[in-house]
Amino acid sequence: MAGRARLMALGMIAAAPAARTAQAEEIRLDEITVTSPSPIVGRPGAPAGGTGLAPGVLPVLTDTFSPVTVVTRSDIAREQPRTLGDALFDRPGLSATTYAPGAASRPIIRGLDTSRVRIQENGVGVQDVSDLGEDHAVPINPLVNDRIEVIRGPATLRYGSQAIGGVVSAENSRIPRFVPANGLSGQVLGGSSSAENGRNGAASVEAGGENVVFHADGFRTAQDSYRTPLGIQRNSAAESQGGAVGMSYVFDRGFVGMAFSHYDALYQIPGGEAAESRTRLDPTQDKLQAQGEYRPLDGPLAAIRFWLGGSVYKHNEIGIGEDGRDGIQSTFKNREAEGRLELQHVPVVLPFGTLTGALGLQADRRTLGTQGEASTLLAPTDSRNTALYLFEELAVGHGLRFQAAGRMEGARSTGTATLFPGDYLPVEGEDPLSFGRRRRFAPKSASFGLLQDLPYDLVASVTGSYVERAPSAFELYSRGPHDATETFEIGDPNLKEERARSIEVSLRRGVGPFRFEATGYHTRYTGFIYKRLTGARCDDDFASCGSGDELAQVVYTQQNAAFHGAEIAAQLDLIPVGDGFFGIDAQYDYVRATFDDGTFVPRIPPHRVGGGVFLRAEGWFARVNLLHAFAHTETAPFETLTPGYDNLRAEVSYTKPLDPAVYGASEVTFGVSGSNLLDAVIRNSASFKKDEVALPGRSVRLFLSARF
């Protein structure tokens, strides 16, 4: 059933080919159930209570119409990423902005980011301002999550046109869905790393009985300015902390619950003028979420689900101003609310197959306020969206399934428009005209998919989609300096809807000694909106553009573009060792993005290829892996070349099941890992600050986690 993935590893396959059939022993591991890719899901089962897949097993979902990347709980406990970008940076097809490594690093999917990538927590948008500027952190800490799901392709229609590039979904139990098997469950983790003197810690617990379940969690991370092969990266320290409390009422036909969470951080912006002026940001967010599901015993509906969320977000940009004083220079405030309702109908048996589907309604409102220097970048805006969407799946037998989806939206964006000269250079004696303006859009989207089971446990899929995206408020109304990113940003209040036509082909295998997924895609954009470097330099006002030197002028521009690429991940269990295997794994990904005039889309991740060996046996996991990124030479005008790099990584860890009655914990994992062991100078071609900011050098991390 789409959206419910059974991920397992096969073990103990004898070395001699003639004896493999007789000696093969299947080891069933805990299931990973993903619900983000489709609104059509079955009744969930209670969690198995383990750690998900064994460490290092490649998770391949074979019953979704498009590939879904899953970062498991085991991965999070061992890697201990501080940001969602850190958690996804090296996975095929994924990268991150790495604007402030370890603090502000937003995920990039197939070369797309900001307003094209939706980030959400438990089905509700993140409700921050990270889509407005690469220096703005995402107020989600991965350490308290059970898993991270990355959805691409037609499944993104469920969440709106602002997810045209993909969805990053952080899933956790802040709103509990089940009563713990023994009335109590939880986990703790901690670790330290050498390159930045990093310190991490997080804990969560669920407790309940009968029908009521309570949840609580907390986390704290901290790092000093990190070391690179070129020396200390000045002004790169960071810290964050937060937590949540939640409660649910769980009954036989569903659940209803709510949670309150708090996040706050303080982090510095490295590189250039930001480091010189000691720029730092202090985001805080308070969020209230509710979620529920009801499965009627009879009638036309199989399930009714809802999601509600609202938050208040604020951050100050602090540093040394033009007057030489250290203080608050800018303030961003974001208030946002979102609601979604889905109605899943009962399966309908037709002469040619079984039809299942769901109808969804979604609405959200976002008000963005600015103060100080930020008010010259973007005056307050008010954005509202409503949408209706429908997913239908048809199973016709013999492993063949079809999916069709459609979405209609109504979007309204109100702000202050500014008309600049055509060459974006000042005219003596004239100031750009500003006036209030409201734009309305009606984006429409549709998709079609085919999923076919093949011999040898293979699954093939073909999907196509047409998506329209309304320009965001900051693409329409930006009008001034953004000192933290060292850009002078100019929006275009006359932007049209962006249109994308995509086709994607995938072949996957999720079981057996050889597991892999391979995907190729092509997307044609009409009116692709991007930040175009004009080559002019500005200071803090438009009158200085062309004669200033502090800020690079960027203009939101539309141009037709084409994206195509491929993503491959594979893992092969070679030699049985104890109850596990010695094996090899490999990965490759690339994306090429060009405009119709032959120029390249700016800030695209590089081609990458990698591979290594692993040993997984008797609770031990060891791995050595090398990822090579090729030099990025397909640059946009005024964009510099990015050299390639080699990232050598290694890990040794041990997981030990325990008797809770004796030790108070059911399982403990501890280990050591290393990254960038060659101490290479790593620069990210997708970063605005790649020439000023290198990523951390050689680092060794100790980690420990326990479950009870």
XYZ file of C-alpha atoms in Angstrom:
708
model
C 0.000 0.000 0.000
C 1.532 3.336 -1.105
C 3.222 5.204 1.698
C 3.761 2.156 3.902
C 7.239 0.744 3.367
C 8.577 -2.512 4.716
C 12.339 -2.188 4.805
C 14.291 -5.296 5.753
C 17.741 -6.812 5.388
C 18.362 -10.427 4.430
C 21.085 -12.215 6.367
C 23.136 -15.389 6.560
C 23.399 -16.230 2.874
C 26.070 -18.905 2.528
C 29.214 -18.160 0.544
C 28.895 -21.139 -1.789
C 26.373 -20.361 -4.540
C 25.128 -23.960 -4.660
C 24.235 -23.877 -0.982
C 22.663 -20.433 -0.819
C 19.083 -21.575 -1.253
C 19.306 -24.049 1.585
C 21.270 -21.865 3.952
C 19.618 -18.489 3.411
C 18.124 -17.130 6.593
C 15.882 -14.075 6.454
C 16.233 -11.642 9.312
C 13.189 -9.387 9.628
C 14.019 -6.018 11.066
C 11.703 -3.352 12.411
C 9.454 -1.732 9.840
C 9.758 1.885 8.835
C 6.365 3.370 8.025
C 6.429 6.579 5.999
C 3.242 8.603 5.631
C 4.437 11.777 3.887
C 4.507 10.613 0.231
C 0.763 9.905 -0.078
C -2.498 10.639 1.766
C -3.589 7.065 0.993
C -2.358 4.946 3.892
C -3.572 1.907 5.761
C -4.177 1.571 9.452
C -0.794 1.982 11.138
C 0.587 -0.696 13.399
C 2.202 0.004 16.727
C 5.940 0.682 16.558
C 8.100 -2.348 17.046
C 10.126 -0.662 19.737
C 13.536 -1.224 18.198
C 15.879 1.073 16.373
C 14.545 0.578 12.863
C 16.965 -0.773 10.268
C 20.279 -2.172 11.450
C 23.119 0.382 11.249
C 24.294 0.995 7.725
C 21.491 -0.844 5.902
C 20.432 1.117 2.819
C 16.725 1.968 3.192
C 14.937 1.505 -0.140
C 11.193 2.108 -0.312
C 9.615 0.106 -3.119
C 5.892 0.872 -2.758
C 6.023 4.635 -3.317
C 5.515 6.098 -6.781
C 8.657 8.237 -6.482
C 11.850 7.508 -4.533
C 11.831 8.636 -0.918
C 15.069 9.191 1.003
C 14.827 8.142 4.645
C 17.295 9.084 7.363
C 16.585 6.518 10.054
C 16.683 6.886 13.823
C 19.878 4.826 13.834
C 21.510 7.256 11.387
C 20.494 10.239 13.497
C 21.817 8.676 16.718
C 25.181 7.853 15.136
C 25.714 10.919 12.944
C 24.139 13.454 15.339
C 23.554 16.238 12.775
C 22.831 19.710 14.139
C 20.750 20.841 11.155
C 18.559 19.192 8.542
C 21.120 20.281 5.955
C 23.856 18.424 7.839
C 21.688 15.283 7.934
C 21.126 15.283 4.153
C 24.239 16.916 2.676
C 25.934 13.754 1.340
C 22.906 11.741 0.229
C 22.280 11.220 -3.511
C 20.298 14.074 -5.028
C 20.528 16.147 -1.856
C 22.786 18.917 -0.638
C 22.567 21.977 1.622
C 23.262 25.698 1.609
C 25.946 25.461 4.387
C 25.755 29.224 4.839
C 26.687 28.893 8.513
C 27.823 25.238 8.904
C 26.274 23.579 11.934
C 23.727 26.395 12.335
C 22.125 27.739 9.132
C 22.169 25.045 6.451
C 18.901 24.523 4.585
C 18.406 21.354 2.477
C 18.744 21.494 -1.321
C 16.895 18.934 -3.457
C 18.077 18.390 -7.037
C 19.585 21.861 -7.152
C 16.431 23.571 -5.800
C 16.086 25.305 -2.436
C 14.359 28.107 -0.448
C 10.849 28.752 -1.794
C 10.789 25.510 -3.813
C 11.582 23.148 -0.925
C 9.009 22.799 1.825
C 10.297 21.876 5.275
C 7.765 20.499 7.731
C 7.481 18.801 11.107
C 4.814 16.122 11.559
C 2.941 17.351 8.496
C 2.899 21.083 9.369
C 5.199 23.620 7.723
C 8.258 24.810 9.629
C 6.855 28.387 9.726
C 10.160 30.276 9.815
C 12.043 32.667 7.507
C 14.730 30.260 6.276
C 13.225 30.532 2.773
C 13.834 34.286 2.850
C 17.608 34.194 3.360
C 20.302 31.527 3.385
C 21.641 32.942 6.660
C 18.393 32.084 8.482
C 18.360 28.827 10.442
C 15.626 26.181 10.294
C 14.173 25.865 13.843
C 14.118 22.047 13.780
C 16.791 20.038 15.536
C 17.238 16.544 14.019
C 18.351 14.981 17.315
C 14.771 14.611 18.622
C 13.382 13.107 15.409
C 12.534 9.463 14.753
C 13.334 9.852 11.062
C 13.652 12.382 8.261
C 11.801 11.794 4.991
C 12.645 13.524 1.706
C 9.877 13.382 -0.903
C 10.411 14.240 -4.547
C 8.274 14.121 -7.654
C 4.452 14.070 -7.911
C 3.929 13.288 -4.220
C 4.786 16.918 -3.428
C 1.368 17.960 -4.813
C -0.016 17.002 -1.419
C 1.727 19.990 0.153
C 1.428 22.790 -2.383
C 3.218 24.542 -5.205
C 5.850 25.934 -2.835
C 7.064 22.310 -2.602
C 7.705 22.121 -6.340
C 11.274 20.954 -5.680
C 10.512 18.552 -2.846
C 9.559 18.144 0.788
C 11.785 17.541 3.814
C 9.628 16.068 6.563
C 10.919 15.706 10.132
C 8.884 13.029 11.897
C 8.812 12.556 15.673
C 6.487 11.510 18.472
C 5.800 14.932 19.971
C 2.146 14.136 19.284
C 2.024 10.470 20.369
C 0.037 8.041 18.226
C 0.401 4.932 20.400
C 0.522 3.944 24.043
C 4.011 2.536 24.823
C 3.989 -1.257 25.113
C 5.127 -1.205 28.743
C 3.715 2.190 29.609
C 7.100 3.904 29.247
C 9.635 4.354 26.459
C 12.345 6.824 25.601
C 15.807 7.477 24.326
C 18.847 9.585 25.156
C 21.856 10.443 23.043
C 24.977 12.523 23.300
C 28.257 13.117 21.561
C 31.244 15.361 20.981
C 33.286 16.247 17.895
C 36.782 17.623 17.522
C 36.800 20.091 14.607
C 34.518 22.563 16.394
C 34.607 21.246 19.960
C 30.995 20.247 19.392
C 28.714 19.093 22.205
C 25.328 17.452 21.611
C 22.675 16.043 23.889
C 19.018 15.091 23.543
C 16.414 13.030 25.371
C 12.776 12.097 24.855
C 10.215 10.048 26.770
C 6.648 8.783 26.262
C 4.595 7.597 29.193
C 0.986 6.531 29.374
C -1.639 4.000 30.200
C -5.155 3.168 29.116
C -5.876 5.858 26.501
C -3.700 8.818 27.490
C -0.057 9.277 26.450
C 2.344 12.077 27.415
C 5.524 13.081 25.609
C 8.450 15.289 26.607
C 11.786 15.971 24.923
C 14.686 18.365 25.103
C 17.953 19.020 23.280
C 21.028 21.206 23.442
C 23.896 21.623 20.980
C 26.948 23.879 21.048
C 30.078 24.414 18.982
C 33.032 26.783 18.937
C 34.334 28.363 15.747
C 35.391 25.373 13.700
C 38.749 24.440 12.247
C 39.438 24.120 8.510
C 42.659 23.118 6.713
C 43.162 26.867 6.164
C 42.814 27.695 9.855
C 39.970 28.655 12.176
C 36.832 29.828 10.367
C 36.237 33.045 12.251
C 32.802 33.850 13.640
C 31.329 30.352 13.187
C 30.335 29.408 16.756
C 26.767 28.332 17.466
C 24.452 26.972 20.125
C 20.822 25.904 20.227
C 18.394 24.435 22.712
C 14.721 23.633 23.008
C 12.134 21.002 23.678
C 8.491 20.037 23.588
C 5.647 18.604 25.615
C 2.705 16.783 24.089
C -0.325 14.713 24.967
C -2.671 12.450 23.029
C -5.869 10.552 23.630
C -5.548 7.209 21.827
C -8.557 4.996 21.124
C -9.294 1.950 19.019
C -10.313 3.907 15.923
C -7.647 6.615 16.020
C -6.123 9.353 18.144
C -6.172 13.102 18.788
C -3.371 15.083 20.367
C -1.472 18.331 20.596
C 2.030 19.536 21.416
C 3.825 22.743 22.327
C 7.464 23.233 21.356
C 10.087 25.915 21.929
C 13.312 26.566 20.027
C 16.005 29.162 20.515
C 19.541 29.543 19.244
C 22.447 31.939 18.901
C 24.829 31.491 16.005
C 27.430 33.472 14.121
C 27.772 34.117 10.370
C 31.274 33.377 9.055
C 33.043 34.927 6.103
C 33.702 38.405 4.740
C 31.978 41.459 6.159
C 29.758 39.283 8.373
C 32.789 38.012 10.270
C 34.345 41.481 10.425
C 31.186 42.948 11.943
C 30.686 39.912 14.244
C 27.233 39.219 12.761
C 25.118 36.756 14.728
C 21.463 35.738 14.811
C 19.257 34.681 17.734
C 16.141 32.879 16.391
C 13.334 31.865 18.740
C 10.099 30.076 17.964
C 7.073 28.941 19.940
C 4.840 26.496 18.098
C 1.522 24.796 18.885
C 0.466 21.759 16.838
C -2.529 19.431 16.838
C -3.135 16.256 14.907
C -5.722 13.524 14.813
C -7.152 10.585 12.943
C -10.484 8.774 13.052
C -11.300 5.569 11.146
C -15.077 4.994 10.961
C -16.444 1.472 11.286
C -18.699 1.907 8.257
C -19.723 4.418 5.654
C -17.901 5.811 2.602
C -14.858 7.089 4.525
C -11.976 4.882 5.605
C -10.183 7.634 7.544
C -10.484 11.278 8.521
C -7.242 13.084 9.385
C -6.360 16.637 10.340
C -3.260 18.721 11.036
C -3.198 22.168 12.670
C -0.239 24.337 13.520
C 0.550 27.908 14.454
C 3.718 29.629 15.559
C 5.414 32.874 16.470
C 8.971 33.236 15.159
C 11.485 36.049 15.657
C 15.167 36.664 15.169
C 17.474 39.636 15.486
C 20.531 40.163 13.329
C 23.166 41.534 15.687
C 26.538 43.021 14.844
C 28.648 46.130 14.543
C 26.763 48.763 12.600
C 27.939 51.741 10.576
C 28.113 53.777 13.777
C 30.714 51.360 15.145
C 28.398 50.059 17.865
C 27.571 46.433 18.479
C 23.811 45.936 18.654
C 20.635 44.824 16.897
C 20.684 45.912 13.270
C 17.639 44.051 11.899
C 14.640 42.105 13.153
C 12.484 39.547 11.333
C 9.135 38.368 12.722
C 6.957 35.639 11.259
C 3.467 34.646 12.391
C 1.926 31.737 10.597
C -0.951 29.279 10.863
C -1.754 26.230 8.761
C -4.516 23.655 8.668
C -5.070 20.546 6.583
C -7.941 18.060 6.426
C -7.890 14.776 4.506
C -10.776 12.404 3.800
C -9.772 8.938 2.592
C -12.558 6.937 0.988
C -13.015 3.196 1.324
C -11.610 1.033 -1.484
C -13.937 0.785 -4.474
C -13.833 -2.510 -6.357
C -14.165 -1.931 -10.095
C -14.216 -4.486 -12.915
C -10.621 -3.637 -13.797
C -9.146 -3.037 -10.332
C -9.450 -1.553 -6.852
C -9.602 2.228 -6.457
C -8.454 4.021 -3.302
C -8.124 7.734 -2.834
C -8.217 10.806 -0.622
C -9.502 14.352 -0.862
C -7.625 17.110 0.942
C -8.204 20.716 1.966
C -5.352 23.004 3.025
C -5.166 26.636 4.128
C -2.456 28.822 5.606
C -1.735 32.435 6.360
C 1.643 34.066 6.900
C 2.425 37.600 8.051
C 6.042 38.701 7.899
C 7.220 41.793 9.748
C 10.588 43.545 9.653
C 12.303 46.225 11.708
C 15.564 48.141 11.503
C 17.694 47.559 8.413
C 15.477 44.592 7.516
C 12.594 46.979 6.795
C 14.588 48.383 3.882
C 15.010 44.845 2.529
C 11.348 43.865 2.772
C 8.377 45.792 4.094
C 5.748 43.777 6.007
C 3.862 41.250 3.858
C 0.695 39.182 4.200
C 0.401 35.889 2.289
C -2.649 33.599 2.182
C -3.203 30.283 0.444
C -6.082 27.842 0.144
C -6.053 24.594 -1.786
C -8.070 21.537 -2.744
C -6.310 18.337 -3.838
C -7.233 14.786 -4.804
C -5.146 11.593 -4.945
C -6.464 8.372 -6.493
C -4.663 5.039 -6.853
C -5.810 2.087 -8.948
C -4.443 -1.429 -8.391
C -5.208 -3.515 -11.469
C -3.434 -6.714 -10.431
C -0.204 -8.448 -11.393
C 1.734 -5.877 -9.382
C 0.587 -2.928 -11.520
C -0.676 0.256 -9.873
C -1.575 3.685 -11.216
C -1.772 7.010 -9.387
C -3.316 10.293 -10.480
C -3.397 13.518 -8.487
C -4.569 17.065 -8.979
C -4.415 20.284 -6.990
C -5.995 23.734 -7.300
C -4.818 26.681 -5.219
C -5.760 30.244 -4.533
C -2.821 32.420 -3.461
C -2.798 36.067 -2.406
C 0.296 38.124 -1.591
C 0.120 41.673 -0.229
C 3.151 43.906 0.215
C 4.981 47.032 -0.880
C 6.096 46.990 -4.514
C 9.029 49.063 -5.731
C 9.678 50.027 -9.338
C 13.371 50.189 -10.211
C 14.964 51.419 -13.459
C 15.333 48.783 -16.164
C 19.102 48.530 -15.711
C 18.778 48.501 -11.886
C 21.103 51.476 -11.565
C 20.076 54.773 -9.934
C 18.954 57.803 -11.913
C 20.266 61.032 -10.447
C 17.574 62.996 -8.665
C 15.010 60.172 -8.810
C 14.109 57.634 -6.136
C 12.387 54.337 -6.985
C 8.610 54.561 -6.573
C 7.083 52.382 -3.825
C 3.388 51.615 -3.416
C 1.123 49.007 -1.873
C 0.182 46.109 -4.102
C -1.747 42.856 -3.924
C -1.140 39.952 -6.316
C -3.504 37.021 -6.788
C -2.617 33.686 -8.350
C -4.449 30.447 -9.077
C -1.820 27.705 -9.501
C -2.986 24.350 -10.866
C -1.069 21.087 -10.757
C -1.560 17.508 -11.914
C 0.442 14.287 -11.903
C 0.297 10.711 -13.111
C 2.317 7.691 -11.993
C 2.782 4.009 -12.760
C 4.306 1.448 -10.392
C 5.062 -2.101 -11.589
C 6.456 -5.080 -9.711
C 9.053 -6.967 -11.762
C 10.848 -10.310 -11.370
C 13.752 -10.596 -8.922
C 12.038 -8.243 -6.420
C 12.520 -5.266 -8.729
C 10.049 -2.388 -8.836
C 9.878 0.132 -11.679
C 8.049 3.450 -11.695
C 7.342 6.169 -14.230
C 5.826 9.479 -13.155
C 4.977 12.741 -14.844
C 3.726 16.036 -13.449
C 2.727 19.573 -14.340
C 3.080 22.096 -11.511
C 2.438 25.830 -11.295
C 4.022 27.888 -8.503
C 3.015 31.364 -7.388
C 5.917 33.760 -6.705
C 6.631 34.218 -3.013
C 6.304 37.547 -1.247
C 10.058 38.155 -1.073
C 10.471 37.333 -4.777
C 7.859 40.005 -5.495
C 8.647 42.725 -2.970
C 12.339 42.585 -1.920
C 13.930 46.008 -2.314
C 17.187 46.549 -0.438
C 20.276 45.413 1.459
C 20.633 42.094 3.266
C 23.890 42.531 5.122
C 24.076 38.997 6.525
C 24.137 37.510 2.999
C 26.074 40.485 1.597
C 23.514 41.022 -1.149
C 21.314 43.890 -2.310
C 18.096 42.122 -3.313
C 15.566 43.474 -5.791
C 12.225 41.763 -6.344
C 9.907 42.036 -9.310
C 6.240 42.740 -8.465
C 5.247 41.677 -11.988
C 6.548 38.110 -11.813
C 4.299 35.470 -13.359
C 3.558 31.961 -12.175
C 6.415 29.500 -12.574
C 5.501 26.326 -14.499
C 7.298 22.986 -14.399
C 6.793 19.863 -16.524
C 8.615 16.807 -15.189
C 9.140 13.158 -16.013
C 10.919 10.669 -13.771
C 11.899 7.010 -14.192
C 13.042 4.796 -11.327
C 14.152 1.201 -10.739
C 14.458 -0.092 -7.160
C 15.151 -3.233 -5.160
C 14.683 -3.181 -1.394
C 15.339 -6.781 -0.308
C 17.996 -9.424 -0.746
C 21.767 -9.145 -0.682
C 21.741 -6.494 -3.440
C 19.670 -3.410 -2.653
C 19.611 -0.326 -4.839
C 17.615 2.561 -6.235
C 18.334 4.364 -9.502
C 16.399 7.388 -10.736
C 16.618 9.668 -13.736
C 14.562 12.823 -14.220
C 14.022 15.800 -16.516
C 12.173 19.014 -15.638
C 11.341 21.831 -18.024
C 10.591 25.204 -16.365
C 8.710 28.054 -17.975
C 9.451 31.306 -16.163
C 11.974 29.864 -13.672
C 12.512 32.458 -10.901
C 16.063 32.871 -9.619
C 18.457 35.332 -8.032
C 20.452 36.825 -10.894
C 23.754 38.514 -10.135
C 23.875 41.725 -12.172
C 27.576 42.408 -11.585
C 26.832 45.726 -9.872
C 27.920 46.387 -6.308
C 25.938 48.411 -3.783
C 26.256 49.798 -0.291
C 23.227 50.188 1.991
C 20.924 52.128 -0.371
C 19.924 51.957 -4.015
C 21.602 55.260 -4.776
C 24.957 53.574 -4.163
C 24.405 50.739 -6.674
C 27.043 50.826 -9.370
C 29.430 52.805 -7.191
C 29.344 50.834 -3.929
C 31.472 47.835 -3.009
C 29.913 46.087 0.029
C 26.983 44.109 -1.421
C 26.422 42.099 -4.597
C 23.263 43.204 -6.396
C 20.839 40.351 -7.156
C 17.574 40.681 -9.045
C 14.726 38.152 -8.989
C 14.410 37.253 -12.674
C 12.389 34.818 -14.791
C 13.835 32.706 -17.582
C 13.018 29.333 -19.109
C 15.260 26.548 -17.824
C 15.784 22.790 -17.982
C 16.988 20.532 -15.153
C 18.002 16.918 -15.631
C 19.926 14.503 -13.497
C 20.303 11.070 -11.959
C 20.638 9.542 -8.494
C 21.968 6.087 -7.704
C 22.529 4.354 -4.366
C 23.463 0.671 -4.034
C 24.585 -1.816 -1.411
C 25.800 -5.398 -1.808
C 26.237 -7.958 0.978
C 29.248 -9.983 -0.181
C 30.577 -12.356 2.473
C 28.679 -13.752 5.482
C 30.380 -12.896 8.772
C 28.742 -14.236 11.923
C 25.122 -13.111 11.817
C 25.900 -10.358 9.313
C 27.911 -9.447 6.260
C 30.966 -7.802 4.837
C 29.912 -5.766 1.827
C 30.330 -2.766 -0.422
C 28.198 0.276 -1.165
C 28.244 3.003 -3.797
C 26.483 6.206 -4.784
C 26.379 8.690 -7.644
C 24.378 11.812 -8.373
C 24.407 14.787 -10.659
C 22.144 17.616 -11.761
C 22.644 19.841 -14.784
C 20.598 23.023 -15.048
C 20.694 25.390 -18.019
C 18.702 28.335 -19.295
C 17.413 28.544 -22.858
C 20.176 31.007 -23.761
C 22.810 28.378 -22.945
C 23.934 29.863 -19.637
C 23.887 27.854 -16.421
C 21.595 28.178 -13.442
C 23.628 29.530 -10.491
C 24.695 27.644 -7.363
C 24.119 24.054 -8.495
C 25.613 21.155 -6.474
C 28.494 19.257 -8.131
C 28.579 15.789 -9.665
C 29.513 13.282 -6.969
C 30.556 9.649 -6.849
C 31.432 7.578 -3.828
C 31.753 4.132 -2.382
C 33.286 2.028 0.313
C 33.222 -1.158 2.354
C 31.315 -2.093 5.502
C 31.085 -4.853 8.082
C 27.832 -5.473 9.953
C 27.891 -8.423 12.358
C 27.324 -9.424 16.000
C 26.211 -5.896 16.940
C 29.275 -4.295 15.360
C 29.167 -1.887 12.449
C 32.283 -0.595 10.689
C 32.522 1.399 7.497
C 35.083 3.247 5.379
C 33.721 5.429 2.579
C 35.142 7.979 0.139
C 32.942 10.595 -1.541
C 34.458 12.505 -4.447
C 32.884 15.752 -5.655
C 34.014 16.894 -9.085
C 35.022 20.475 -9.761
C 31.972 22.589 -10.554
C 32.739 24.487 -13.743
C 29.232 25.002 -15.169
C 28.876 28.425 -13.612
C 26.481 31.308 -14.099
C 27.702 34.793 -15.027
C 29.698 36.401 -12.182
C 29.859 33.034 -10.392
C 33.294 31.594 -9.595
C 34.538 28.058 -10.188
C 34.470 25.564 -7.328
C 37.289 23.002 -7.000
C 36.514 19.351 -6.361
C 37.252 17.532 -3.140
C 37.540 14.092 -1.528
C 35.735 13.389 1.740
C 37.028 10.249 3.453
C 34.765 9.000 6.246
C 34.998 6.086 8.667
C 32.988 4.682 11.568
C 33.106 1.916 14.160
C 30.118 1.372 16.471
C 28.629 -1.327 18.664
C 24.994 -1.929 19.583
C 24.190 -4.073 22.606
C 20.690 -5.279 23.570
C 20.127 -5.090 27.344
C 17.686 -6.397 29.903
C 15.596 -3.381 31.033
C 14.894 -5.048 34.373
C 18.616 -5.104 35.118
C 20.025 -2.065 33.329
C 16.981 0.196 32.954
C 17.685 0.382 29.195
C 16.781 -1.994 26.388
C 19.632 -1.103 24.060
C 22.808 0.961 23.995
C 24.952 2.080 21.028
C 28.359 3.727 21.236
C 31.113 4.391 18.750
C 33.553 6.714 17.041
C 33.450 8.177 13.559
C 35.579 10.491 11.451
C 34.779 12.845 8.593
C 37.025 14.655 6.122
C 39.867 12.445 7.323
C 42.089 13.674 4.467
C 41.670 17.211 5.835
C 40.639 18.464 2.394
C 39.549 22.025 1.687
C 35.833 21.540 0.973
C 33.860 24.339 -0.638
C 30.174 24.024 -1.483
C 29.330 25.191 -5.015
C 25.707 25.777 -3.933
C 26.690 28.320 -1.257
C 26.653 32.085 -1.662
C 29.788 32.183 0.509
C 31.812 29.341 -1.012
C 34.801 31.590 -1.717
C 34.885 32.885 1.868
C 33.753 29.871 3.885
C 35.345 26.401 3.801
C 33.574 23.502 5.473
C 35.052 21.881 8.604
C 38.339 20.016 8.292
C 39.288 16.680 9.803
C 36.966 15.800 12.667
C 36.532 12.844 15.010
C 33.210 12.302 16.788
C 32.352 10.154 19.803
C 28.700 9.193 20.215
C 26.473 7.310 22.614
C 22.758 6.535 22.574
C 20.444 4.407 24.687
C 16.818 3.323 24.511
C 14.534 2.227 27.303
